[in-house]
Short mmCIF file of C-alpha atoms in Angstrom, two decimals:
data_model
loop_
_atom_site.label_atom_id
_atom_site.label_comp_id
_atom_site.label_asym_id
_atom_site.label_seq_id
_atom_site.Cartn_x
_atom_site.Cartn_y
_atom_site.Cartn_z
CA MET A 1 162.86 134.05 -43.27
CA PHE A 2 160.33 131.24 -43.66
CA SER A 3 159.14 132.64 -39.87
CA ARG A 4 159.00 136.32 -41.67
CA ARG A 5 156.94 135.43 -44.74
CA LEU A 6 154.69 134.07 -42.10
CA SER A 7 153.90 136.49 -40.08
CA THR A 8 152.75 138.95 -43.83
CA LEU A 9 149.53 135.83 -43.81
CA ARG A 10 146.80 137.12 -43.55
CA VAL A 11 142.45 136.18 -42.53
CA PRO A 12 141.44 136.52 -46.14
CA LEU A 13 138.56 139.25 -47.19
CA ALA A 14 136.15 136.70 -47.86
CA ARG A 15 136.50 136.03 -44.14
CA GLN A 16 136.10 138.75 -42.72
CA ALA A 17 133.03 139.60 -40.64
CA SER A 18 130.45 142.08 -40.80
CA SER A 19 130.18 145.23 -39.11
CA GLN A 20 127.67 144.40 -36.90
CA ALA A 21 129.85 140.83 -35.40
CA THR A 22 130.53 140.55 -31.97
CA LEU A 23 133.54 139.72 -30.88
CA ARG A 24 132.79 135.98 -30.49
CA LYS A 25 131.34 135.94 -34.16
CA VAL A 26 134.24 136.79 -35.26
CA LEU A 27 136.37 135.10 -33.93
CA GLU A 28 134.18 131.69 -34.86
CA GLU A 29 135.32 132.98 -38.21
CA VAL A 30 138.69 133.22 -36.92
CA VAL A 31 139.85 129.99 -34.92
CA PRO A 32 139.16 127.58 -38.10
CA VAL A 33 140.76 129.26 -40.23
CA LYS A 34 144.20 129.78 -37.84
CA GLN A 35 143.52 125.96 -36.69
CA GLU A 36 143.84 124.44 -40.31
CA ARG A 37 146.92 127.00 -40.96
CA LEU A 38 148.86 125.24 -37.95
CA LYS A 39 148.26 122.36 -38.62
CA LYS A 40 149.61 123.37 -42.18
CA LEU A 41 152.65 124.36 -40.87
CA LYS A 42 153.04 121.15 -38.46
CA ALA A 43 152.70 118.40 -41.52
CA GLU A 44 154.73 120.54 -44.23
CA HIS A 45 157.75 122.08 -42.14
CA GLY A 46 157.64 120.58 -38.61
CA GLN A 47 161.29 119.39 -39.35
CA ALA A 48 162.44 123.72 -40.36
CA VAL A 49 165.09 125.25 -38.16
CA LEU A 50 164.18 127.97 -36.79
CA GLY A 51 167.31 128.76 -35.27
CA ASP A 52 170.59 127.12 -33.45
CA VAL A 53 170.70 126.41 -29.23
CA LYS A 54 174.08 127.53 -28.54
CA VAL A 55 175.20 127.22 -24.07
CA GLU A 56 175.04 130.96 -24.34
CA ASN A 57 171.58 130.62 -24.62
CA LEU A 58 171.67 127.88 -21.96
CA ILE A 59 172.57 129.90 -18.73
CA GLY A 60 171.30 133.31 -20.21
CA GLY A 61 167.84 133.03 -19.46
CA MET A 62 167.31 131.83 -23.19
CA ARG A 63 168.03 134.65 -24.73
CA GLY A 64 166.16 135.56 -28.42
CA LEU A 65 165.40 131.51 -28.97
CA LYS A 66 162.89 131.27 -31.30
CA SER A 67 160.23 128.51 -29.02
CA ILE A 68 157.23 130.36 -28.66
CA LEU A 69 153.57 130.71 -30.87
CA TRP A 70 152.86 133.48 -30.05
CA GLU A 71 150.10 135.27 -32.35
CA ALA A 72 148.92 138.61 -31.93
CA SER A 73 152.75 140.13 -31.86
CA VAL A 74 156.01 140.72 -33.31
CA LEU A 75 158.76 142.94 -31.83
CA ASP A 76 161.42 143.33 -34.34
CA PRO A 77 164.61 144.33 -33.05
CA ASN A 78 164.67 148.19 -35.22
CA GLU A 79 160.81 148.50 -36.38
CA GLY A 80 159.62 147.71 -32.57
CA ILE A 81 156.48 145.89 -32.08
CA ARG A 82 153.76 145.63 -34.86
CA PHE A 83 149.84 143.84 -33.88
CA HIS A 84 149.33 141.35 -36.56
CA GLY A 85 151.46 142.99 -38.60
CA ARG A 86 150.52 146.84 -38.11
CA THR A 87 152.82 149.29 -36.71
CA ILE A 88 151.78 151.61 -33.40
CA PRO A 89 151.17 154.05 -35.84
CA GLU A 90 149.20 152.36 -37.84
CA CYS A 91 147.39 151.68 -35.09
CA GLN A 92 146.79 154.83 -33.96
CA LYS A 93 145.78 155.90 -37.05
CA VAL A 94 143.08 152.31 -37.90
CA LEU A 95 141.93 151.51 -33.85
CA PRO A 96 138.62 153.79 -33.01
CA PRO A 97 139.36 156.16 -30.41
CA ALA A 98 136.80 156.75 -27.50
CA PRO A 99 132.82 158.92 -28.18
CA GLY A 100 134.61 162.52 -28.01
CA GLY A 101 138.22 160.96 -27.69
CA ASN A 102 141.53 161.13 -30.09
CA GLU A 103 143.49 157.88 -28.43
CA MET A 104 142.82 154.48 -29.48
CA THR A 105 141.08 152.11 -26.72
CA ALA A 106 141.81 149.70 -25.12
CA GLU A 107 138.76 147.83 -26.37
CA SER A 108 140.02 148.52 -30.01
CA MET A 109 143.52 147.07 -29.58
CA LEU A 110 142.32 143.84 -27.70
CA TRP A 111 139.46 142.94 -30.79
CA LEU A 112 142.89 143.73 -33.27
CA LEU A 113 145.62 141.54 -31.11
CA MET A 114 142.54 138.88 -31.19
CA THR A 115 140.63 138.83 -34.78
CA GLY A 116 143.97 139.81 -36.40
CA GLN A 117 140.42 142.54 -37.42
CA VAL A 118 140.64 146.84 -37.21
CA PRO A 119 136.76 147.19 -35.21
CA THR A 120 134.15 149.61 -36.64
CA PRO A 121 133.24 152.02 -33.88
CA GLU A 122 130.39 150.38 -33.32
CA GLN A 123 132.30 147.10 -32.43
CA SER A 124 134.40 148.41 -30.13
CA ARG A 125 131.66 150.22 -28.25
CA ASP A 126 129.34 147.19 -28.16
CA LEU A 127 132.94 145.44 -26.35
CA SER A 128 133.02 148.94 -24.20
CA ARG A 129 129.56 148.49 -23.07
CA GLU A 130 130.27 144.42 -22.52
CA LEU A 131 133.00 144.54 -20.64
CA ALA A 132 131.20 147.48 -17.52
CA GLU A 133 128.11 145.16 -17.85
CA LYS A 134 130.85 142.49 -16.48
CA GLY A 135 132.75 145.11 -15.34
CA GLU A 136 131.29 145.19 -11.12
CA LEU A 137 133.78 142.96 -8.91
CA PRO A 138 131.88 140.02 -6.76
CA THR A 139 131.51 141.18 -3.13
CA THR A 140 133.95 138.18 -2.35
CA ILE A 141 136.53 140.16 -4.05
CA THR A 142 135.70 143.18 -2.26
CA HIS A 143 136.11 141.70 1.65
CA LEU A 144 138.75 139.87 0.57
CA ILE A 145 140.83 143.24 -1.30
CA ASP A 146 139.24 145.33 1.52
CA SER A 147 140.39 142.90 4.36
CA LEU A 148 144.39 143.40 3.02
CA PRO A 149 147.07 145.40 5.18
CA PRO A 150 147.35 148.89 3.52
CA THR A 151 150.87 147.83 3.79
CA LEU A 152 151.25 145.27 1.16
CA HIS A 153 152.34 145.74 -2.11
CA PRO A 154 149.37 146.53 -4.91
CA MET A 155 151.06 144.75 -6.97
CA THR A 156 150.41 141.87 -4.32
CA GLN A 157 147.21 142.53 -3.91
CA LEU A 158 146.43 142.78 -7.58
CA GLY A 159 147.84 138.73 -7.83
CA ILE A 160 145.38 137.82 -5.02
CA GLY A 161 142.45 139.32 -6.35
CA VAL A 162 143.28 138.18 -9.87
CA ALA A 163 144.09 134.34 -9.11
CA ALA A 164 140.61 134.43 -6.36
CA LEU A 165 138.18 135.76 -9.26
CA ASN A 166 138.72 132.58 -10.47
CA HIS A 167 136.25 131.04 -7.58
CA ASP A 168 133.96 131.71 -10.79
CA SER A 169 136.47 130.73 -13.62
CA ALA A 170 133.88 129.42 -16.60
CA PHE A 171 136.61 127.38 -17.85
CA GLN A 172 137.42 125.86 -14.66
CA SER A 173 133.58 124.99 -14.28
CA ALA A 174 133.53 123.84 -18.13
CA TYR A 175 136.05 121.71 -17.82
CA GLU A 176 134.93 119.52 -14.77
CA ARG A 177 132.05 118.33 -16.33
CA GLY A 178 133.58 117.02 -19.42
CA ILE A 179 133.43 119.28 -22.72
CA LYS A 180 135.76 118.76 -25.76
CA LYS A 181 139.09 120.20 -26.31
CA THR A 182 137.56 122.03 -29.39
CA GLU A 183 135.30 124.06 -27.11
CA TYR A 184 138.06 125.03 -24.54
CA TRP A 185 138.46 128.59 -26.47
CA HIS A 186 134.99 129.58 -25.97
CA TYR A 187 135.40 128.78 -21.87
CA ALA A 188 138.91 130.36 -21.83
CA LEU A 189 137.07 133.77 -23.95
CA GLU A 190 134.32 134.47 -21.31
CA ASP A 191 137.06 133.66 -18.66
CA ALA A 192 139.06 136.46 -20.34
CA LEU A 193 136.82 139.19 -20.47
CA THR A 194 135.49 138.90 -17.47
CA LEU A 195 139.05 139.70 -16.13
CA ILE A 196 139.94 142.70 -18.27
CA ALA A 197 136.80 143.61 -17.67
CA ARG A 198 137.05 143.14 -13.79
CA LEU A 199 140.53 144.85 -13.64
CA PRO A 200 139.74 148.00 -13.47
CA ALA A 201 137.55 148.45 -10.38
CA LEU A 202 140.07 145.87 -8.70
CA ALA A 203 143.14 148.25 -8.79
CA ALA A 204 141.25 151.66 -8.89
CA ARG A 205 139.99 149.59 -5.04
CA ILE A 206 143.35 148.29 -4.51
CA TYR A 207 144.14 152.53 -5.16
CA ARG A 208 142.01 153.63 -3.01
CA ASN A 209 142.45 151.28 -0.30
CA ILE A 210 145.90 152.25 -0.04
CA TYR A 211 146.61 156.00 -0.82
CA HIS A 212 143.05 157.20 -0.13
CA PRO A 213 141.14 155.08 2.73
CA GLY A 214 137.96 155.78 3.49
CA THR A 215 137.30 157.83 -0.43
CA THR A 216 134.28 156.48 -1.69
CA LEU A 217 134.49 154.27 -5.64
CA PRO A 218 132.17 155.67 -8.12
CA PRO A 219 130.24 153.03 -9.57
CA LEU A 220 130.79 151.56 -12.91
CA ASN A 221 129.06 154.06 -16.36
CA LYS A 222 128.67 151.72 -18.85
CA ASP A 223 127.94 154.93 -21.31
CA LEU A 224 132.77 154.73 -20.86
CA ASP A 225 134.74 152.62 -21.99
CA LEU A 226 137.50 150.61 -19.80
CA VAL A 227 139.81 153.55 -19.47
CA GLY A 228 137.24 156.22 -18.80
CA ASN A 229 135.51 153.92 -16.19
CA TYR A 230 139.32 153.05 -14.67
CA THR A 231 140.42 156.75 -13.92
CA GLN A 232 136.80 157.68 -13.19
CA MET A 233 137.14 155.00 -9.79
CA LEU A 234 141.11 156.30 -9.23
CA GLY A 235 139.98 159.70 -9.18
CA PHE A 236 140.43 160.98 -11.94
CA GLY A 237 137.77 161.29 -14.32
CA ASP A 238 138.15 165.49 -14.66
CA ASN A 239 141.51 164.99 -15.92
CA LYS A 240 140.55 164.40 -19.41
CA ASP A 241 144.06 164.61 -20.49
CA LEU A 242 144.53 162.18 -17.94
CA THR A 243 142.20 159.66 -19.31
CA GLU A 244 142.95 160.24 -22.82
CA TYR A 245 147.42 159.40 -21.66
CA LEU A 246 145.72 156.45 -20.16
CA ARG A 247 143.92 154.57 -23.01
CA LEU A 248 147.39 155.27 -25.22
CA TYR A 249 149.60 153.65 -22.20
CA ILE A 250 147.13 150.93 -21.98
CA ALA A 251 146.58 149.75 -25.48
CA LEU A 252 150.50 150.43 -26.45
CA HIS A 253 151.61 148.33 -23.45
CA GLY A 254 149.35 145.75 -24.29
CA ASP A 255 151.23 143.43 -25.45
CA HIS A 256 154.78 143.18 -26.32
CA GLU A 257 155.43 139.65 -27.83
CA GLY A 258 155.40 136.37 -26.09
CA GLY A 259 158.92 136.42 -25.25
CA ASN A 260 159.35 138.85 -21.40
CA ALA A 261 158.75 137.68 -17.73
CA SER A 262 155.03 138.27 -17.11
CA ALA A 263 153.83 136.95 -20.29
CA HIS A 264 155.93 133.67 -21.01
CA THR A 265 154.46 132.83 -17.45
CA SER A 266 151.10 133.51 -18.71
CA HIS A 267 151.83 131.17 -21.21
CA LEU A 268 153.56 128.75 -19.51
CA VAL A 269 151.14 128.22 -16.54
CA GLY A 270 147.83 128.19 -19.21
CA SER A 271 149.32 125.43 -20.92
CA THR A 272 149.05 123.06 -17.81
CA LEU A 273 144.71 124.44 -18.35
CA SER A 274 145.34 126.64 -15.39
CA ASP A 275 142.19 128.44 -16.10
CA PRO A 276 142.62 132.52 -17.23
CA PHE A 277 142.56 133.78 -14.01
CA LEU A 278 145.39 131.74 -12.36
CA SER A 279 147.54 131.95 -15.45
CA TYR A 280 147.24 136.13 -15.52
CA SER A 281 147.62 136.12 -11.67
CA ALA A 282 151.16 134.31 -11.72
CA ALA A 283 152.32 136.93 -15.32
CA LEU A 284 151.33 139.72 -12.36
CA PHE A 285 154.08 138.30 -9.59
CA ALA A 286 156.40 137.93 -12.76
CA LEU A 287 155.74 141.30 -13.65
CA ALA A 288 156.01 142.54 -9.64
CA GLY A 289 160.15 142.05 -10.69
CA PRO A 290 162.81 144.47 -10.29
CA LEU A 291 163.75 143.51 -13.72
CA HIS A 292 160.55 144.11 -15.54
CA GLY A 293 157.70 145.72 -14.62
CA LEU A 294 159.59 148.81 -11.99
CA ALA A 295 160.91 150.51 -14.42
CA ASN A 296 159.53 153.58 -15.22
CA GLN A 297 159.44 153.62 -11.19
CA GLU A 298 163.14 153.70 -11.40
CA VAL A 299 163.43 155.78 -14.83
CA LEU A 300 161.32 158.63 -12.76
CA ARG A 301 163.28 159.03 -9.48
CA TRP A 302 166.58 159.05 -11.72
CA GLN A 303 164.78 162.20 -12.98
CA LEU A 304 163.54 163.54 -10.28
CA ALA A 305 167.26 162.95 -8.34
CA MET A 306 168.46 164.75 -11.78
CA GLN A 307 166.66 167.54 -11.94
CA LYS A 308 167.35 168.52 -8.09
CA GLU A 309 170.66 168.50 -8.71
CA LEU A 310 170.98 170.58 -12.12
CA GLY A 311 167.97 172.40 -11.92
CA SER A 312 164.36 172.21 -14.27
CA GLY A 313 164.20 170.63 -17.31
CA HIS A 314 163.85 174.69 -19.05
CA GLU A 315 167.02 175.67 -16.89
CA VAL A 316 169.59 172.78 -17.79
CA SER A 317 171.91 172.62 -20.74
CA HIS A 318 172.40 169.40 -22.25
CA GLU A 319 176.24 169.95 -21.32
CA ASP A 320 174.96 169.78 -17.65
CA ILE A 321 172.47 166.75 -19.17
CA LYS A 322 176.16 164.62 -20.45
CA ALA A 323 177.82 165.57 -16.83
CA TYR A 324 175.36 164.10 -14.92
CA LEU A 325 174.87 160.83 -17.72
CA TRP A 326 178.44 160.14 -17.58
CA LYS A 327 178.82 160.48 -13.04
CA THR A 328 175.69 157.60 -13.67
CA LEU A 329 177.88 154.91 -16.12
CA LYS A 330 181.02 155.81 -14.25
CA SER A 331 179.07 155.43 -10.07
CA GLY A 332 178.33 151.54 -11.95
CA GLN A 333 174.71 152.49 -12.69
CA VAL A 334 173.09 151.73 -16.02
CA VAL A 335 170.80 154.59 -17.58
CA PRO A 336 167.63 153.88 -16.28
CA GLY A 337 164.69 153.95 -19.59
CA TYR A 338 168.01 152.98 -21.91
CA GLY A 339 168.12 149.63 -24.29
CA HIS A 340 166.02 146.90 -24.01
CA GLY A 341 166.37 143.71 -23.91
CA VAL A 342 165.31 142.91 -27.93
CA LEU A 343 165.51 147.15 -29.27
CA ARG A 344 168.06 148.03 -31.58
CA ALA A 345 166.72 151.13 -32.34
CA PRO A 346 164.05 153.93 -30.36
CA ASP A 347 161.08 151.77 -29.22
CA PRO A 348 158.05 153.08 -31.00
CA ARG A 349 155.82 153.49 -27.94
CA PHE A 350 158.65 155.67 -26.11
CA ILE A 351 158.03 158.15 -29.46
CA ALA A 352 154.19 157.47 -29.72
CA LEU A 353 153.87 158.85 -25.88
CA GLN A 354 156.84 161.86 -27.12
CA GLU A 355 153.86 163.02 -30.27
CA PHE A 356 151.01 163.26 -26.94
CA CYS A 357 153.62 165.32 -24.87
CA ASP A 358 154.31 167.80 -28.03
CA ALA A 359 150.83 168.01 -28.69
CA ARG A 360 149.76 169.56 -25.38
CA PRO A 361 151.28 172.35 -24.05
CA ASP A 362 151.23 171.63 -19.95
CA LEU A 363 153.10 168.69 -20.32
CA LEU A 364 155.61 171.47 -22.36
CA LYS A 365 156.48 173.26 -19.50
CA SER A 366 156.65 170.20 -17.07
CA PRO A 367 160.55 170.86 -16.59
CA THR A 368 160.35 166.97 -15.77
CA ILE A 369 158.88 165.99 -19.06
CA SER A 370 161.23 168.69 -20.50
CA LEU A 371 163.88 167.08 -18.66
CA VAL A 372 163.09 164.00 -20.10
CA LYS A 373 163.49 165.40 -24.23
CA LYS A 374 166.38 166.88 -23.12
CA THR A 375 167.61 163.50 -22.28
CA TYR A 376 166.63 161.98 -25.48
CA GLU A 377 168.62 164.29 -27.31
CA VAL A 378 171.67 163.51 -25.18
CA ALA A 379 172.14 160.07 -23.62
CA PRO A 380 172.23 158.14 -26.99
CA ASP A 381 175.37 159.72 -28.22
CA VAL A 382 176.98 159.63 -24.70
CA LEU A 383 175.94 155.66 -23.99
CA LYS A 384 177.42 155.16 -27.90
CA GLU A 385 180.60 157.21 -26.16
CA HIS A 386 180.13 154.32 -23.67
CA GLY A 387 180.57 151.08 -25.60
CA LYS A 388 178.34 149.17 -23.10
CA THR A 389 175.07 149.90 -23.81
CA LYS A 390 173.92 147.40 -26.90
CA ASN A 391 170.76 149.49 -27.38
CA PRO A 392 171.55 153.24 -27.30
CA TYR A 393 167.74 153.93 -27.20
CA PRO A 394 165.32 155.10 -25.14
CA ASN A 395 162.74 152.80 -23.98
CA VAL A 396 158.89 152.96 -22.98
CA ASP A 397 159.74 154.05 -19.36
CA ALA A 398 161.70 155.95 -20.41
CA THR A 399 159.50 158.57 -19.89
CA SER A 400 155.45 156.64 -19.63
CA GLY A 401 155.92 157.29 -15.24
CA CYS A 402 157.18 160.50 -15.73
CA VAL A 403 153.55 161.82 -18.22
CA LEU A 404 150.86 160.03 -14.94
CA TYR A 405 153.85 161.59 -12.11
CA HIS A 406 152.87 165.54 -14.61
CA TYR A 407 149.19 165.03 -13.85
CA GLY A 408 149.09 164.05 -10.24
CA LEU A 409 149.39 160.42 -9.96
CA LYS A 410 152.88 159.78 -7.90
CA GLU A 411 151.84 156.85 -5.34
CA PHE A 412 155.28 154.97 -7.36
CA LYS A 413 154.31 151.56 -5.96
CA TYR A 414 151.40 151.98 -8.18
CA TYR A 415 152.76 152.09 -11.54
CA THR A 416 153.33 148.59 -11.78
CA VAL A 417 149.41 148.11 -11.35
CA ILE A 418 148.53 149.67 -14.35
CA PHE A 419 151.26 148.07 -16.55
CA GLY A 420 149.70 144.62 -15.41
CA VAL A 421 145.76 146.18 -16.34
CA SER A 422 147.22 146.53 -19.32
CA ARG A 423 149.33 143.84 -19.97
CA ALA A 424 146.34 141.07 -19.60
CA LEU A 425 145.10 142.31 -23.53
CA GLY A 426 148.01 140.01 -24.52
CA CYS A 427 148.35 137.69 -21.78
CA LEU A 428 144.59 136.55 -22.46
CA THR A 429 144.14 137.06 -25.72
CA GLN A 430 147.22 134.04 -26.45
CA ILE A 431 145.76 131.84 -23.26
CA VAL A 432 142.23 131.92 -25.79
CA TRP A 433 144.36 131.27 -28.90
CA ALA A 434 146.58 128.63 -27.40
CA ARG A 435 143.17 127.23 -26.25
CA ALA A 436 141.57 127.37 -30.36
CA LEU A 437 145.06 125.41 -31.45
CA GLY A 438 145.48 123.21 -29.08
CA LEU A 439 148.63 124.09 -28.49
CA PRO A 440 150.54 120.95 -25.03
CA ILE A 441 152.16 121.72 -21.81
CA GLU A 442 155.41 123.54 -22.04
CA ARG A 443 158.19 121.10 -21.31
CA PRO A 444 161.62 122.24 -22.44
CA LYS A 445 164.42 119.92 -21.92
CA SER A 446 166.86 120.97 -18.84
CA LEU A 447 170.53 119.95 -18.75
CA SER A 448 173.64 120.30 -15.92
CA MET A 449 176.78 121.44 -16.50
CA ASP A 450 177.87 118.64 -16.25
CA ALA A 451 175.64 117.08 -19.58
CA VAL A 452 176.39 120.17 -21.06
CA GLU A 453 180.12 120.19 -20.87
CA SER A 454 179.78 116.08 -22.07
CA LEU A 455 177.91 117.58 -24.92
CA ILE A 456 180.28 119.61 -26.01
CA GLY A 457 183.37 117.22 -25.00
CA LYS A 458 181.38 115.23 -28.26
#
């Protein structure tokens, strides 16, 4: 109750910047407020108990332990993710879209994550221009990425490229010459914005090198938002629906609190005062793990296999899908795209993507998207009857990769790279705030089995 009450507190309206304020100016006003709030929390409630540690937590991956301060978002098991208290539908209503578009942009989500405030369309557009101006890759990075073998996994290449970008780290340079701790966040912010700006060009270059070698990458267009430039460089700039989908996808995937593996990794590495480039490269290698960032690929493979066996989603019956689900479960496999480590209700990100599909006739006609929708109508009851799934409802991966496939982006191995471009918004926001709040290096206590048994005996 105590932590829930704190999460509802907001920066006073009197502290909010004018509509013409830059992201940096807004943060200069917001940071002191949160610094004082954290100081008060520590002084007045430092001994308050947030939960108990059980042996099952120790040997179960620390699941559910309340042990990370993460400002930008909170994941509720029943309500889903909230970004500074706002639900996904609320964000869709208030966050500015790109000119000519309808979906919230990565820039407007980044502004909300960083400041807790909704940007004006002008502020979001100015941030888009700044990112476009920063977005070109240094020649050293293009040479490095072009030298990598096309057989090297795209996530490995992305992590290498992000780590190498630290060659020009403002934070690392400032730290080496000696700066006050109170100034750390300014340089962390510069690195965060530079990295977010350069991710589309880096990710698109990796896509070109692996899947379309020899094609020319278009230059960055300063009149486009981050995702508009990304789709242009991927070679899908003429597909307005895919651009809109990627805007929604990247905003929705921007943050999912701090306990997931990639977010926690960036936070842990960042706590050592590694610069944002090195910290986020570590997060990308966590995201590349099969248990974390590959789920939408597994869903798509499973859906295509079901489609091959049963037929088009328009033709197959609910009973056919039910039988296929039981076949999957009885073979000892899980149903990909269903269940979640925290959620105990349908993932609101899944609902948002389904609503995107429902609004587009071409997607409704897609046999794959139709099968996704029919599976959602059947799977929860089957999984409840099966009885071994804590959450029988779909997560975002149940549909995200299938839409990419429909729009012609069919290279499965690349899907996690798009996830990596997205998740930078939340991970880098946290790094900025960790430096602003002076959070210490992470150092939990480990125990051997002998030590655990000894504590239990006492």
